[in-house]
Structure formats: C-alpha cells, structure tokens
mmCIF file of C-alpha atoms in Angstrom:
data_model
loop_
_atom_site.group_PDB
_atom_site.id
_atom_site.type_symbol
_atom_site.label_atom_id
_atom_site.label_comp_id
_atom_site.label_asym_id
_atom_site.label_seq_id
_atom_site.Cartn_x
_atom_site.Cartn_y
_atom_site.Cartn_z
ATOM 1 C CA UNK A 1084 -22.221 -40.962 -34.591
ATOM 2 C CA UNK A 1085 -24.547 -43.355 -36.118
ATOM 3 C CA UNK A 1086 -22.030 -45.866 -36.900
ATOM 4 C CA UNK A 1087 -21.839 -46.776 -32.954
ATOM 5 C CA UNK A 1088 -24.063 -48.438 -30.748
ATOM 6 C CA UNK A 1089 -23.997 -45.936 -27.455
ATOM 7 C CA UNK A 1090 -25.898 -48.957 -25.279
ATOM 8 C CA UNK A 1091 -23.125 -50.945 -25.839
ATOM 9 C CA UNK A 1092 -20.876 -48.336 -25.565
ATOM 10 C CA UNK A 1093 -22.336 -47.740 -21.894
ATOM 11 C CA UNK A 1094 -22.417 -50.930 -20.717
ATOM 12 C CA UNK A 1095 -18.518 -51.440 -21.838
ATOM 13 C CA UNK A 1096 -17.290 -47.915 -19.941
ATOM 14 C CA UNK A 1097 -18.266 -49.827 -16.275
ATOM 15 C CA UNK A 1098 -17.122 -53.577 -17.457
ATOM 16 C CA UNK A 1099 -13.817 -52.617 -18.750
ATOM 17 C CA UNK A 1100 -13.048 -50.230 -15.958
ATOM 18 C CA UNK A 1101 -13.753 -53.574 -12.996
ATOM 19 C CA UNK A 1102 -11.631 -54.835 -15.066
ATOM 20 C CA UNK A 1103 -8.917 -52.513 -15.529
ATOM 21 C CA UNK A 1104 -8.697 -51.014 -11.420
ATOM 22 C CA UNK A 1105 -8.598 -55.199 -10.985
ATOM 23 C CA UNK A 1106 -4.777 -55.301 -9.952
ATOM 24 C CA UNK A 1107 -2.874 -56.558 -12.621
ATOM 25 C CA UNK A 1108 0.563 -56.789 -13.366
ATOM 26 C CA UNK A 1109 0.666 -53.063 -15.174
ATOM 27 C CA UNK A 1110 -1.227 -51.751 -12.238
ATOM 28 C CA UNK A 1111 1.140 -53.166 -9.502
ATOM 29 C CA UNK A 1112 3.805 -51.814 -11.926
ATOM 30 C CA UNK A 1113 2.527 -48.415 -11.973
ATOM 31 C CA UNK A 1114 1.979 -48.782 -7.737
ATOM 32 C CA UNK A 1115 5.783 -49.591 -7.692
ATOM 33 C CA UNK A 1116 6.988 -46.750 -9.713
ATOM 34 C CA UNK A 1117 4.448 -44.394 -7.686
ATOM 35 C CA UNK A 1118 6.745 -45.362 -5.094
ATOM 36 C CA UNK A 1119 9.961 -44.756 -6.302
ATOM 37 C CA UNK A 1120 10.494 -42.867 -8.686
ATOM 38 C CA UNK A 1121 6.911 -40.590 -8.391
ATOM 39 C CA UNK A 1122 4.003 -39.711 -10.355
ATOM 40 C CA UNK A 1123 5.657 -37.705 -12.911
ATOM 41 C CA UNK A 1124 8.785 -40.157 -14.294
ATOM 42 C CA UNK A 1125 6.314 -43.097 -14.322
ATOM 43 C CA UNK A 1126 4.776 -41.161 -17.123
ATOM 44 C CA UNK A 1127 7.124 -42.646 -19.641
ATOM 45 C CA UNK A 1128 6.121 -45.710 -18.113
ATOM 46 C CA UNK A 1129 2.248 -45.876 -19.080
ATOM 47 C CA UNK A 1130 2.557 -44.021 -21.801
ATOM 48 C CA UNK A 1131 4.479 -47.405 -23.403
ATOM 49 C CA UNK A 1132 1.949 -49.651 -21.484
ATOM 50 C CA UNK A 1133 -0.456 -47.814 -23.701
ATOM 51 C CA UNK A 1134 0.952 -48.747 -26.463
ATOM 52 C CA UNK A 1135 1.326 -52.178 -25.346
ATOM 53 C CA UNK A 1136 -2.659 -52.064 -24.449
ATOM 54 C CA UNK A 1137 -3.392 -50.433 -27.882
ATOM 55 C CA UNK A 1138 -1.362 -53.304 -29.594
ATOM 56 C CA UNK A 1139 -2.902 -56.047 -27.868
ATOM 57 C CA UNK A 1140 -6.679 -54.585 -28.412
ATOM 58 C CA UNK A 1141 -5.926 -53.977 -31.650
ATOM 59 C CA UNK A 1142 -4.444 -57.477 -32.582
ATOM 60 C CA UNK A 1143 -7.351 -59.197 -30.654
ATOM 61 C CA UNK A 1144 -10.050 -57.160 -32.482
ATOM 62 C CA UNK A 1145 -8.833 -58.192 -36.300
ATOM 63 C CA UNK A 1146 -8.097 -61.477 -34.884
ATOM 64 C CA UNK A 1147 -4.613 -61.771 -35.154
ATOM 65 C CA UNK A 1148 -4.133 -62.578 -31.023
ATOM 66 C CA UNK A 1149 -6.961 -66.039 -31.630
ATOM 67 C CA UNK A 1150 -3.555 -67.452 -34.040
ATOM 68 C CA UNK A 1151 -1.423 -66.564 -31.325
ATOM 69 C CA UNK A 1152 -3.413 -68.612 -28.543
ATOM 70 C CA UNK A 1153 -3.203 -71.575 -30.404
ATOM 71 C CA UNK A 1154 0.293 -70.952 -30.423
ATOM 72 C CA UNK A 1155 1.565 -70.229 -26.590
ATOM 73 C CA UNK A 1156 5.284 -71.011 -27.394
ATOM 74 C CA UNK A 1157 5.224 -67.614 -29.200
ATOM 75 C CA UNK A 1158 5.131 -65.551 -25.802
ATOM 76 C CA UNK A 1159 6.982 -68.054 -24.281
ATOM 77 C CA UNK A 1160 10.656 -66.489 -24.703
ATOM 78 C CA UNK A 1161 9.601 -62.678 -25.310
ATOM 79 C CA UNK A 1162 7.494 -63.684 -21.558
ATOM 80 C CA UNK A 1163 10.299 -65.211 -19.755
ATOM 81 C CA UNK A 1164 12.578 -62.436 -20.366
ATOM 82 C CA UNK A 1165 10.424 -59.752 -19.612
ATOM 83 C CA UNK A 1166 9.936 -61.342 -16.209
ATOM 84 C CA UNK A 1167 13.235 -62.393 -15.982
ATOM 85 C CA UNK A 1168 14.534 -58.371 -16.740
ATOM 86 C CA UNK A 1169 11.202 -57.026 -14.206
ATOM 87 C CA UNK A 1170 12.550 -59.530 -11.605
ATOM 88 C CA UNK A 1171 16.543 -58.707 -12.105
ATOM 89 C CA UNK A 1172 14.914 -54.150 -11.081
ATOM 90 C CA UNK A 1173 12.936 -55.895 -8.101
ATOM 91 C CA UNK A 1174 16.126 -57.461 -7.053
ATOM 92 C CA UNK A 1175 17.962 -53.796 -7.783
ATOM 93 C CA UNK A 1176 15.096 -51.953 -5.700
ATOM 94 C CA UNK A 1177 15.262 -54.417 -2.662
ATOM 95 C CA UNK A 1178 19.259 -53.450 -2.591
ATOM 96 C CA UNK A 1179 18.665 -50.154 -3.014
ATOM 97 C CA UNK A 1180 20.630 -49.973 -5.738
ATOM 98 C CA UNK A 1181 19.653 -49.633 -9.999
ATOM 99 C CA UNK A 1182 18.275 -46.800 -11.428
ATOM 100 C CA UNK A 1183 14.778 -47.317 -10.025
ATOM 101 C CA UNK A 1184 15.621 -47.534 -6.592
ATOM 102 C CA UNK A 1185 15.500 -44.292 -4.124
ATOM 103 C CA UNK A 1186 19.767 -43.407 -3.198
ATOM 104 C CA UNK A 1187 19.537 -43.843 1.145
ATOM 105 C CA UNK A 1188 21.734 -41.385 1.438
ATOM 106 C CA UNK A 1189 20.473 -37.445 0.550
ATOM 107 C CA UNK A 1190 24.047 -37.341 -1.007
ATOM 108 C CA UNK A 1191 23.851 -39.826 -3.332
ATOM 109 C CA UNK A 1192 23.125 -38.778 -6.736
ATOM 110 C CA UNK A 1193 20.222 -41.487 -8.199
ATOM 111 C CA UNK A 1194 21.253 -42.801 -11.129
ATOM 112 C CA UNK A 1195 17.847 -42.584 -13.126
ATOM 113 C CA UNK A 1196 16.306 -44.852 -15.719
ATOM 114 C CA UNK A 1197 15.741 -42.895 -18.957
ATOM 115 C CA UNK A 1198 12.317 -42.572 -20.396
ATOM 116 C CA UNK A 1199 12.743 -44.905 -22.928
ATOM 117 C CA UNK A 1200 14.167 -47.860 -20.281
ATOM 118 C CA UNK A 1201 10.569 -47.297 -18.460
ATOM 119 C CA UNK A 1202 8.223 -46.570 -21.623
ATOM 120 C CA UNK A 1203 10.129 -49.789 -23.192
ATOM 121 C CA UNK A 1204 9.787 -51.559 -19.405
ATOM 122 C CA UNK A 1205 5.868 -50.292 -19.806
ATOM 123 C CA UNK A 1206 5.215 -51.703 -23.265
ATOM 124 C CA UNK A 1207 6.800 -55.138 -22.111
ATOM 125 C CA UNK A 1208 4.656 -55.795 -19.332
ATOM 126 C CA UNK A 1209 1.374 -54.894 -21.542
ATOM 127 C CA UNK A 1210 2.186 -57.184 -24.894
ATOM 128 C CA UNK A 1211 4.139 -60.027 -23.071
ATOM 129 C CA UNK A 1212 0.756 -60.798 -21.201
ATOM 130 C CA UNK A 1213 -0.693 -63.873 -22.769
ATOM 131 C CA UNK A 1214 -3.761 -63.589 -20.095
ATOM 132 C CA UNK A 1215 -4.271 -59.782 -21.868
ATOM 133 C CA UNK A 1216 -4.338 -61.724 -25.090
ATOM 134 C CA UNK A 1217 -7.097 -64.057 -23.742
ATOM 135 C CA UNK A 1218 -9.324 -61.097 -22.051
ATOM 136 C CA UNK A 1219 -9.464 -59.114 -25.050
ATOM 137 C CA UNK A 1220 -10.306 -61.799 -27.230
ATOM 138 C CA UNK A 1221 -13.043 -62.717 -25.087
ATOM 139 C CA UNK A 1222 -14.023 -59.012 -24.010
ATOM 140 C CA UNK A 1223 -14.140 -56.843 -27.527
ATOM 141 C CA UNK A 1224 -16.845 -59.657 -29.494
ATOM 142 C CA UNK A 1225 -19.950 -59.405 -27.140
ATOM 143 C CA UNK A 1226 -19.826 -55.319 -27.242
ATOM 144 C CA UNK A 1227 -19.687 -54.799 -31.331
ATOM 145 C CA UNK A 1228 -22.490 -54.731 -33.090
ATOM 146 C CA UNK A 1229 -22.079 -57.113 -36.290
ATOM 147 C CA UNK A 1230 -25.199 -54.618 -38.237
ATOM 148 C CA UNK A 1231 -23.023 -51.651 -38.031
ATOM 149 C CA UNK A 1232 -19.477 -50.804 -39.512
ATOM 150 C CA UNK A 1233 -16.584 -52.192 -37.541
ATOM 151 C CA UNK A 1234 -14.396 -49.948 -38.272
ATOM 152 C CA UNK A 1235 -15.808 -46.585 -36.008
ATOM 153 C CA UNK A 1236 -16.903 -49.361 -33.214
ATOM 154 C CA UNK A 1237 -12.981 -51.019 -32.623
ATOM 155 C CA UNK A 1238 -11.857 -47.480 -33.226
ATOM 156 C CA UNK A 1239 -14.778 -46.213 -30.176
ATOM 157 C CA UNK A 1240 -13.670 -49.440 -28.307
ATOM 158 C CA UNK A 1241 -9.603 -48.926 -28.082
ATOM 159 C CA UNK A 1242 -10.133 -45.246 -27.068
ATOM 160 C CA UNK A 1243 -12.235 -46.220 -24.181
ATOM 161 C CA UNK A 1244 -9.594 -48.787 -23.524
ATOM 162 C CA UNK A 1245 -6.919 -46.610 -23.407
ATOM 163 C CA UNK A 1246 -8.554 -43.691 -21.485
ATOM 164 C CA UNK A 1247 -9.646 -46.053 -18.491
ATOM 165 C CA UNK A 1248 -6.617 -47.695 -18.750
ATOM 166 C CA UNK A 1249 -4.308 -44.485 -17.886
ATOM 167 C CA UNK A 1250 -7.112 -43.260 -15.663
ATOM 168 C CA UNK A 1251 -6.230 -46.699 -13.205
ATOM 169 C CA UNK A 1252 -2.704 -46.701 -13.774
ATOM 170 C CA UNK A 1253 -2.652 -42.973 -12.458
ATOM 171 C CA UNK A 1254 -4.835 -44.267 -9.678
ATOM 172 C CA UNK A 1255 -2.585 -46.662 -9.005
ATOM 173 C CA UNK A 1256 0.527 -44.046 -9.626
ATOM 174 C CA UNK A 1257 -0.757 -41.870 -7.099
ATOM 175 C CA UNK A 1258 -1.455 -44.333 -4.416
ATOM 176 C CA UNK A 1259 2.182 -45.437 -4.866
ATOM 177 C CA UNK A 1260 3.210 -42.154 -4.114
ATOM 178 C CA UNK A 1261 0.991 -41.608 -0.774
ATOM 179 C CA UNK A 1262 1.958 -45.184 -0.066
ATOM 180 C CA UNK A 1263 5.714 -43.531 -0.450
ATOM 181 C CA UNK A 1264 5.042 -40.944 2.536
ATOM 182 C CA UNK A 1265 3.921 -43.206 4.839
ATOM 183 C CA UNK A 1266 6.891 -45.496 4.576
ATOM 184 C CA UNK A 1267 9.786 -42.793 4.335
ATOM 185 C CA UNK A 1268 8.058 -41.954 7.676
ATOM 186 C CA UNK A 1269 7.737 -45.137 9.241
ATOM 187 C CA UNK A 1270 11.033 -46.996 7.988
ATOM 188 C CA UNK A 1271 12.973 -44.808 5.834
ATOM 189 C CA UNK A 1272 14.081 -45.190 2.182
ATOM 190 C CA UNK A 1273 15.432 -48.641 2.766
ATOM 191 C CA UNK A 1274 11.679 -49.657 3.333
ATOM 192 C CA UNK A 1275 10.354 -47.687 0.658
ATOM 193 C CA UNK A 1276 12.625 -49.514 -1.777
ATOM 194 C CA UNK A 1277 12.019 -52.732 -0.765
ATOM 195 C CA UNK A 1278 8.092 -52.696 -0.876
ATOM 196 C CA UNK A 1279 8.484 -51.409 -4.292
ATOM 197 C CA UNK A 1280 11.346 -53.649 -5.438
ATOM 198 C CA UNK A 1281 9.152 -56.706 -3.603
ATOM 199 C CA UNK A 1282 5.993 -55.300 -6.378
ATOM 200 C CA UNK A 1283 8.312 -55.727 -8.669
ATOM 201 C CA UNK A 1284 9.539 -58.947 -8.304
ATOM 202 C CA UNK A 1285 5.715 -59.774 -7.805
ATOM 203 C CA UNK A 1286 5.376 -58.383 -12.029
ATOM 204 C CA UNK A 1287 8.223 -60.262 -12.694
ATOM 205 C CA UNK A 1288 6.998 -63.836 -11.577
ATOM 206 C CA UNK A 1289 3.350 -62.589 -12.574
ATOM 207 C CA UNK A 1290 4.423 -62.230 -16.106
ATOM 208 C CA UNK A 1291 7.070 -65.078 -16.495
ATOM 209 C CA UNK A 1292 4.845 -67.709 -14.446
ATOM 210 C CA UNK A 1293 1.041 -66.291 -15.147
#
C-alpha cells in the first residue's frame, strides 16, 4: 500500500475516465454491438478489447510503444486491414446480412459470430489504434511517481485502466441496446441494422484513416 501514491491515484480515476466515455472507436464499437447483437454476446467483444487496452498500456508503460511511434509503417498494414475487415461487417449490417446483423424476418435463423470472431474483432480495434499508442504514452508518465517502485504503480495504473474501460464500454453496450428499442419501434430491423452497420463502417474508416 505504501508503494503507491493514492493522490495520484485519485486524480488519474476522473482523467482517464473523460477520457475513456470520450467516444472512441471501441466505444462506438461496443454502441454497435449493443445494437445488434445485445449486451450479453458483446461480452466476448470487450473482453478482447481488454486485452487489446492491457497490451497497449502495458507496451507504453515499459516503453516499447515510444519505438513504435517513430516507426508508423508498423501499424500501417495490421491498421488497414482491421479497418478494411470492420468496414467489409458495416457493409454486412447495412444489408442485413453477416453474422452481426439482426435476420428481418422472425424466421430466419441468424447466423451468429462466434466469441472468438468478436473477442478477436475487440482486440483489433484496441492494438491497431496508433492514436491509443500516442495517449498512453503521453497519459501513464505524469501520474507515476519516479521515488517509489514502478512496478505496484503500472500494475495500480492498468487495473484502473481496465476497470473504467469495461465500465464505458458497458455504458456504451447498454445504450446500444435502448437505442435498439427505439428503432425496432420506429423503423423495424432493417433500421436497426443499418444504424449499427453505419457505426461500423464509422470504426472501420476511424481506424484505417485516424
């Protein structure tokens, strides 16, 4: 307990959650899935985006991620085809069609994307994010204290990440899913699916062009 400095600590809980309910691509990703394919399934989703997170915080806090900003061209395939693949399910959703899209018809069997398509889908979004890179980089440094082992303080730091992190994304999750309701009643599932599958062609470009 003494190897952390808790007014740090409580001035980084309020920054990093701005920051984190800020939409962002894994936010309007999680809003998207709230839509279509609920609360529950998009589980898989953030639970690979927290890896992704972990990853990134992790890299940027031992330094690795400063190499790797010098060195854009790195992300530069890995980040066009994650936004390439994002933009190919938008395209899917808007048709109504894929296994992330709602079926129209209350006969139509959905053809559902397995948990490891959307934790793998999840984890993409989160390391293919050069601007991620960037924030943490910039973020972590002011809130450790260089008297005090760094060790217990990244570990402190990452936790905090993570927690706030899934705390927005199920935020966002949920708002998806009241978001779902109101469209289903308004325009029917052909609406639903394309506001979603329009989110996710907004990811796509996001990540690919960001």
């Amino acid at each position: 307990m003494l190897s952390l400095n808790w007014s740090l600590l409580s001035v980084f809980i309020p920054t990093f959650f701005v920051v984190s309910i800020t939409p962002g691509m894994c936010m309007t990703l999680a809003l998207s899935m709230g839509i279509t394919i609920g609360v529950r399934r998009a589980l898989w989703m953030m639970a690979g985006e927290l890896v992704g997170v972990a990853v990134v915080a992790t890299s940027a806090a031992i330094g690795v991620a400063t190499f790797m900003l010098k060195y854009p061209t790195a992300f530069t395939v890995f980040k066009y085809a994650g936004g390439a693949y994002l933009a190919w399910l938008g395209i899917q959703m808007w048709r109504s069609r894929g296994k992330m899209a709602m079926p129209e018809s209350e006969d139509e069997a959905p053809a559902q994307a397995t948990r490891g398509q959307l934790a793998t889908q999840g984890f993409v979004t989160a390391i293919a994010n050069p601007k991620g890179w960037a924030f943490f980089v910039a973020l972590l440094p002011p809130f450790i204290d260089s008297e005090l082992p760094m060790a217990p303080q990244l570990t402190a730091l990452i936790l905090i990440i993570l927690a706030l992190e899934f705390l927005c994304l199920q935020l966002y999750a949920h708002g998806g899913r009241g978001l779902r309701k109101l469209l289903r009643q308004g325009g029917g599932v052909r609406t639903v699916n394309r506001v979603a599958g329009s989110l996710m062609l907004l990811v796509g470009g996001w990540l690919a062009f960001g």
